Short mmCIF file of C-alpha atoms in Angstrom, two decimals:
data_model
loop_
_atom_site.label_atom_id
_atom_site.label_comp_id
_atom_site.label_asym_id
_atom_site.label_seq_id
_atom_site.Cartn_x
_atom_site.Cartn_y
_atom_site.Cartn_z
CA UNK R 1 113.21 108.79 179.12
CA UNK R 2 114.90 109.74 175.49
CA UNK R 3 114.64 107.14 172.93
CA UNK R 4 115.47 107.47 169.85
CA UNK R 5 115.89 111.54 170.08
CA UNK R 6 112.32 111.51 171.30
CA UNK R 7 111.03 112.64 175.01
CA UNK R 8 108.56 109.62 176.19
CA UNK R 9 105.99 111.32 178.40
CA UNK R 10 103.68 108.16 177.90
CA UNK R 11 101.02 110.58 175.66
CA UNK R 12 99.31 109.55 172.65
CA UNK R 13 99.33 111.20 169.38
CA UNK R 14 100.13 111.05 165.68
CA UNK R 15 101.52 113.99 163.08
CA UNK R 16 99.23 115.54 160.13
CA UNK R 17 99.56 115.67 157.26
CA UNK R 18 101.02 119.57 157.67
CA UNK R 19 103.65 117.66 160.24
CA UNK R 20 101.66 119.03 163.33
CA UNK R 21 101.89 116.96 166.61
CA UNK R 22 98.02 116.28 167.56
CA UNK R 23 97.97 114.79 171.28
CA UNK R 24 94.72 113.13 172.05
CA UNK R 25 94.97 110.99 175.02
CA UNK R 26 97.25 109.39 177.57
CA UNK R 27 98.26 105.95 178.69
CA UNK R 28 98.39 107.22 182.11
CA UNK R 29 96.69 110.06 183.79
CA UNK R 30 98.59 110.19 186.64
CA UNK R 31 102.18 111.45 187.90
CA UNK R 32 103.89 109.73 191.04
CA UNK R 33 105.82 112.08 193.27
CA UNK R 34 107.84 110.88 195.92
CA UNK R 35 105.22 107.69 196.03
CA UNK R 36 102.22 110.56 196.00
CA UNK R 37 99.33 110.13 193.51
CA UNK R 38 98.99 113.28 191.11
CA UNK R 39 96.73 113.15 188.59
CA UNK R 40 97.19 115.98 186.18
CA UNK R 41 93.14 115.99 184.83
CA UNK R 42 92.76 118.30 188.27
CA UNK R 43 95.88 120.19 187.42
CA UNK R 44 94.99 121.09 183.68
CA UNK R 45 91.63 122.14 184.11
CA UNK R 46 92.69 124.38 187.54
CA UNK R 47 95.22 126.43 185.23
CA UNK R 48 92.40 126.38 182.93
CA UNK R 49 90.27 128.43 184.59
CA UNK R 50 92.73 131.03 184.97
CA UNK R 51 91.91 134.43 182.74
CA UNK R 52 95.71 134.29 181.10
CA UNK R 53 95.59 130.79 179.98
CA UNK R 54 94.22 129.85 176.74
CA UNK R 55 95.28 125.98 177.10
CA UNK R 56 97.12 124.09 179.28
CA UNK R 57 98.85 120.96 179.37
CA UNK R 58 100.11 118.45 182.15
CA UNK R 59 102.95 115.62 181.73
CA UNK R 60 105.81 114.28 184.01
CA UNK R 61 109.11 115.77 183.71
CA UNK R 62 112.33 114.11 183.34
CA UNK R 63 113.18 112.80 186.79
CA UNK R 64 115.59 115.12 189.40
CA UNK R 65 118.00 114.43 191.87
CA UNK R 66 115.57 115.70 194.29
CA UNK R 67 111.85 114.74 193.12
CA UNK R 68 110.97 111.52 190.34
CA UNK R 69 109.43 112.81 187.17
CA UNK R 70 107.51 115.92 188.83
CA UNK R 71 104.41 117.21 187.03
CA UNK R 72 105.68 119.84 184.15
CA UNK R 73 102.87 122.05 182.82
CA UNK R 74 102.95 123.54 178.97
CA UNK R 75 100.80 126.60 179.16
CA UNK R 76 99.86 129.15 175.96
CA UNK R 77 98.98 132.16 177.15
CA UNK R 78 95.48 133.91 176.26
CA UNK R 79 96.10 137.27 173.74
CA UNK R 80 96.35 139.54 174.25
CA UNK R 81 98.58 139.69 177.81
CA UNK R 82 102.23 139.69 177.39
CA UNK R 83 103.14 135.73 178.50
CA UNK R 84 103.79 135.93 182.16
CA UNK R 85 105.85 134.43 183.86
CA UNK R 86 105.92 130.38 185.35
CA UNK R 87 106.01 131.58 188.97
CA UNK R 88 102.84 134.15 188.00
CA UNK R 89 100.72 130.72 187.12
CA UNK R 90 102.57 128.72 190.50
CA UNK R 91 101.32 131.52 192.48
CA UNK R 92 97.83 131.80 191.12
CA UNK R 93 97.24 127.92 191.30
CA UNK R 94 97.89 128.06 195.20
CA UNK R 95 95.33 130.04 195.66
CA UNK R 96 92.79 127.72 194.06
CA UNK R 97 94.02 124.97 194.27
CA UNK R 98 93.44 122.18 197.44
CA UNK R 99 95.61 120.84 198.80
CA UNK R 100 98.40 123.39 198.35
CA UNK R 101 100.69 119.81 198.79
CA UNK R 102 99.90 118.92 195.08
CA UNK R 103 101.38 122.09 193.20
CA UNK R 104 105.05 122.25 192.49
CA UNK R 105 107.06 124.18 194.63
CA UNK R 106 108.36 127.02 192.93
CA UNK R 107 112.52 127.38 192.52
#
Protein backbone atom coordinates (compact mmCIF):
# COMPACT_ATOMS: atom_id res chain seq x y z
CA UNK A 1 0.00 0.00 0.00
CA UNK A 2 3.02 2.62 0.94
CA UNK A 3 5.88 2.57 -1.34
CA UNK A 4 8.34 4.63 -1.28
CA UNK A 5 6.54 7.21 1.34
CA UNK A 6 3.76 7.33 -1.21
CA UNK A 7 -0.07 6.01 -0.67
CA UNK A 8 -0.84 3.78 -4.00
CA UNK A 9 -4.57 4.19 -4.56
CA UNK A 10 -4.01 2.93 -8.25
CA UNK A 11 -4.99 6.82 -9.62
CA UNK A 12 -3.33 8.56 -12.30
CA UNK A 13 -1.78 11.88 -12.22
CA UNK A 14 1.33 14.02 -12.60
CA UNK A 15 2.55 17.42 -10.55
CA UNK A 16 2.68 21.08 -12.27
CA UNK A 17 4.81 22.98 -12.67
CA UNK A 18 3.52 25.04 -9.26
CA UNK A 19 4.01 21.29 -7.56
CA UNK A 20 0.13 20.73 -7.61
CA UNK A 21 -1.10 17.05 -7.72
CA UNK A 22 -3.54 16.99 -10.94
CA UNK A 23 -5.51 13.48 -10.85
CA UNK A 24 -7.04 12.68 -14.16
CA UNK A 25 -8.01 9.15 -14.37
CA UNK A 26 -7.83 5.73 -12.79
CA UNK A 27 -6.49 2.31 -13.58
CA UNK A 28 -9.41 0.90 -11.91
CA UNK A 29 -12.82 2.22 -11.29
CA UNK A 30 -13.86 -0.09 -8.97
CA UNK A 31 -13.37 -1.01 -5.10
CA UNK A 32 -13.87 -4.75 -3.88
CA UNK A 33 -15.47 -5.11 -0.49
CA UNK A 34 -15.69 -8.25 1.14
CA UNK A 35 -15.72 -9.84 -2.67
CA UNK A 36 -18.64 -7.01 -3.49
CA UNK A 37 -18.25 -4.89 -6.67
CA UNK A 38 -18.19 -1.01 -5.82
CA UNK A 39 -17.60 1.18 -8.33
CA UNK A 40 -16.96 4.64 -7.03
CA UNK A 41 -18.20 6.63 -10.60
CA UNK A 42 -21.89 6.06 -8.76
CA UNK A 43 -20.47 7.11 -5.45
CA UNK A 44 -18.74 10.45 -6.62
CA UNK A 45 -21.35 11.80 -8.61
CA UNK A 46 -24.22 10.81 -5.67
CA UNK A 47 -22.17 13.09 -3.12
CA UNK A 48 -22.05 15.34 -5.98
CA UNK A 49 -25.32 16.24 -6.13
CA UNK A 50 -25.45 17.14 -2.64
CA UNK A 51 -25.89 21.22 -2.00
CA UNK A 52 -22.62 21.18 0.53
CA UNK A 53 -20.28 19.52 -1.77
CA UNK A 54 -18.31 21.39 -4.20
CA UNK A 55 -16.21 18.15 -5.38
CA UNK A 56 -15.88 14.90 -4.40
CA UNK A 57 -13.56 12.19 -4.71
CA UNK A 58 -13.68 8.25 -4.38
CA UNK A 59 -10.54 5.79 -3.77
CA UNK A 60 -9.98 2.58 -1.65
CA UNK A 61 -8.67 2.93 1.73
CA UNK A 62 -5.90 1.16 3.29
CA UNK A 63 -7.26 -2.28 4.12
CA UNK A 64 -8.86 -3.04 7.98
CA UNK A 65 -8.98 -5.81 10.14
CA UNK A 66 -12.58 -5.88 9.52
CA UNK A 67 -13.33 -4.76 5.73
CA UNK A 68 -10.36 -4.94 2.56
CA UNK A 69 -9.57 -1.52 1.23
CA UNK A 70 -13.20 0.07 1.84
CA UNK A 71 -14.21 3.00 -0.39
CA UNK A 72 -12.71 6.40 1.34
CA UNK A 73 -14.31 9.58 -0.04
CA UNK A 74 -12.24 13.15 -0.13
CA UNK A 75 -14.96 15.75 -0.12
CA UNK A 76 -14.39 19.90 -0.29
CA UNK A 77 -17.09 21.44 0.96
CA UNK A 78 -19.16 24.19 -1.09
CA UNK A 79 -18.60 28.05 0.60
CA UNK A 80 -19.87 29.23 2.18
CA UNK A 81 -21.24 26.37 4.94
CA UNK A 82 -18.97 25.67 7.75
CA UNK A 83 -17.43 21.93 6.58
CA UNK A 84 -19.75 19.46 8.14
CA UNK A 85 -19.13 16.74 9.39
CA UNK A 86 -18.28 12.89 7.60
CA UNK A 87 -21.32 11.31 9.26
CA UNK A 88 -23.55 14.60 7.89
CA UNK A 89 -22.50 13.35 4.10
CA UNK A 90 -22.95 9.22 5.34
CA UNK A 91 -26.31 10.19 6.38
CA UNK A 92 -27.37 12.24 3.40
CA UNK A 93 -26.02 9.56 0.85
CA UNK A 94 -28.48 6.89 2.44
CA UNK A 95 -31.10 8.66 1.60
CA UNK A 96 -30.28 8.78 -2.10
CA UNK A 97 -28.50 6.39 -2.58
CA UNK A 98 -29.75 2.49 -3.76
CA UNK A 99 -28.92 0.08 -2.42
CA UNK A 100 -28.27 1.41 1.09
CA UNK A 101 -25.70 -2.00 1.06
CA UNK A 102 -23.10 0.05 -1.00
CA UNK A 103 -22.43 3.12 1.44
CA UNK A 104 -20.02 2.72 4.27
CA UNK A 105 -21.33 2.10 7.47
CA UNK A 106 -20.74 4.86 9.63
CA UNK A 107 -18.37 4.27 13.04
Amino acid sequence: MFVDGWVRTRDLGHFDADGRLHLVGRTRDVVIVNAELHYIGPIERTLATSPDVAEAYVTAAPPTRRRARPPHAFIVPAPPAAPPTSGHYVTWSRTVWAPPASLPRSR
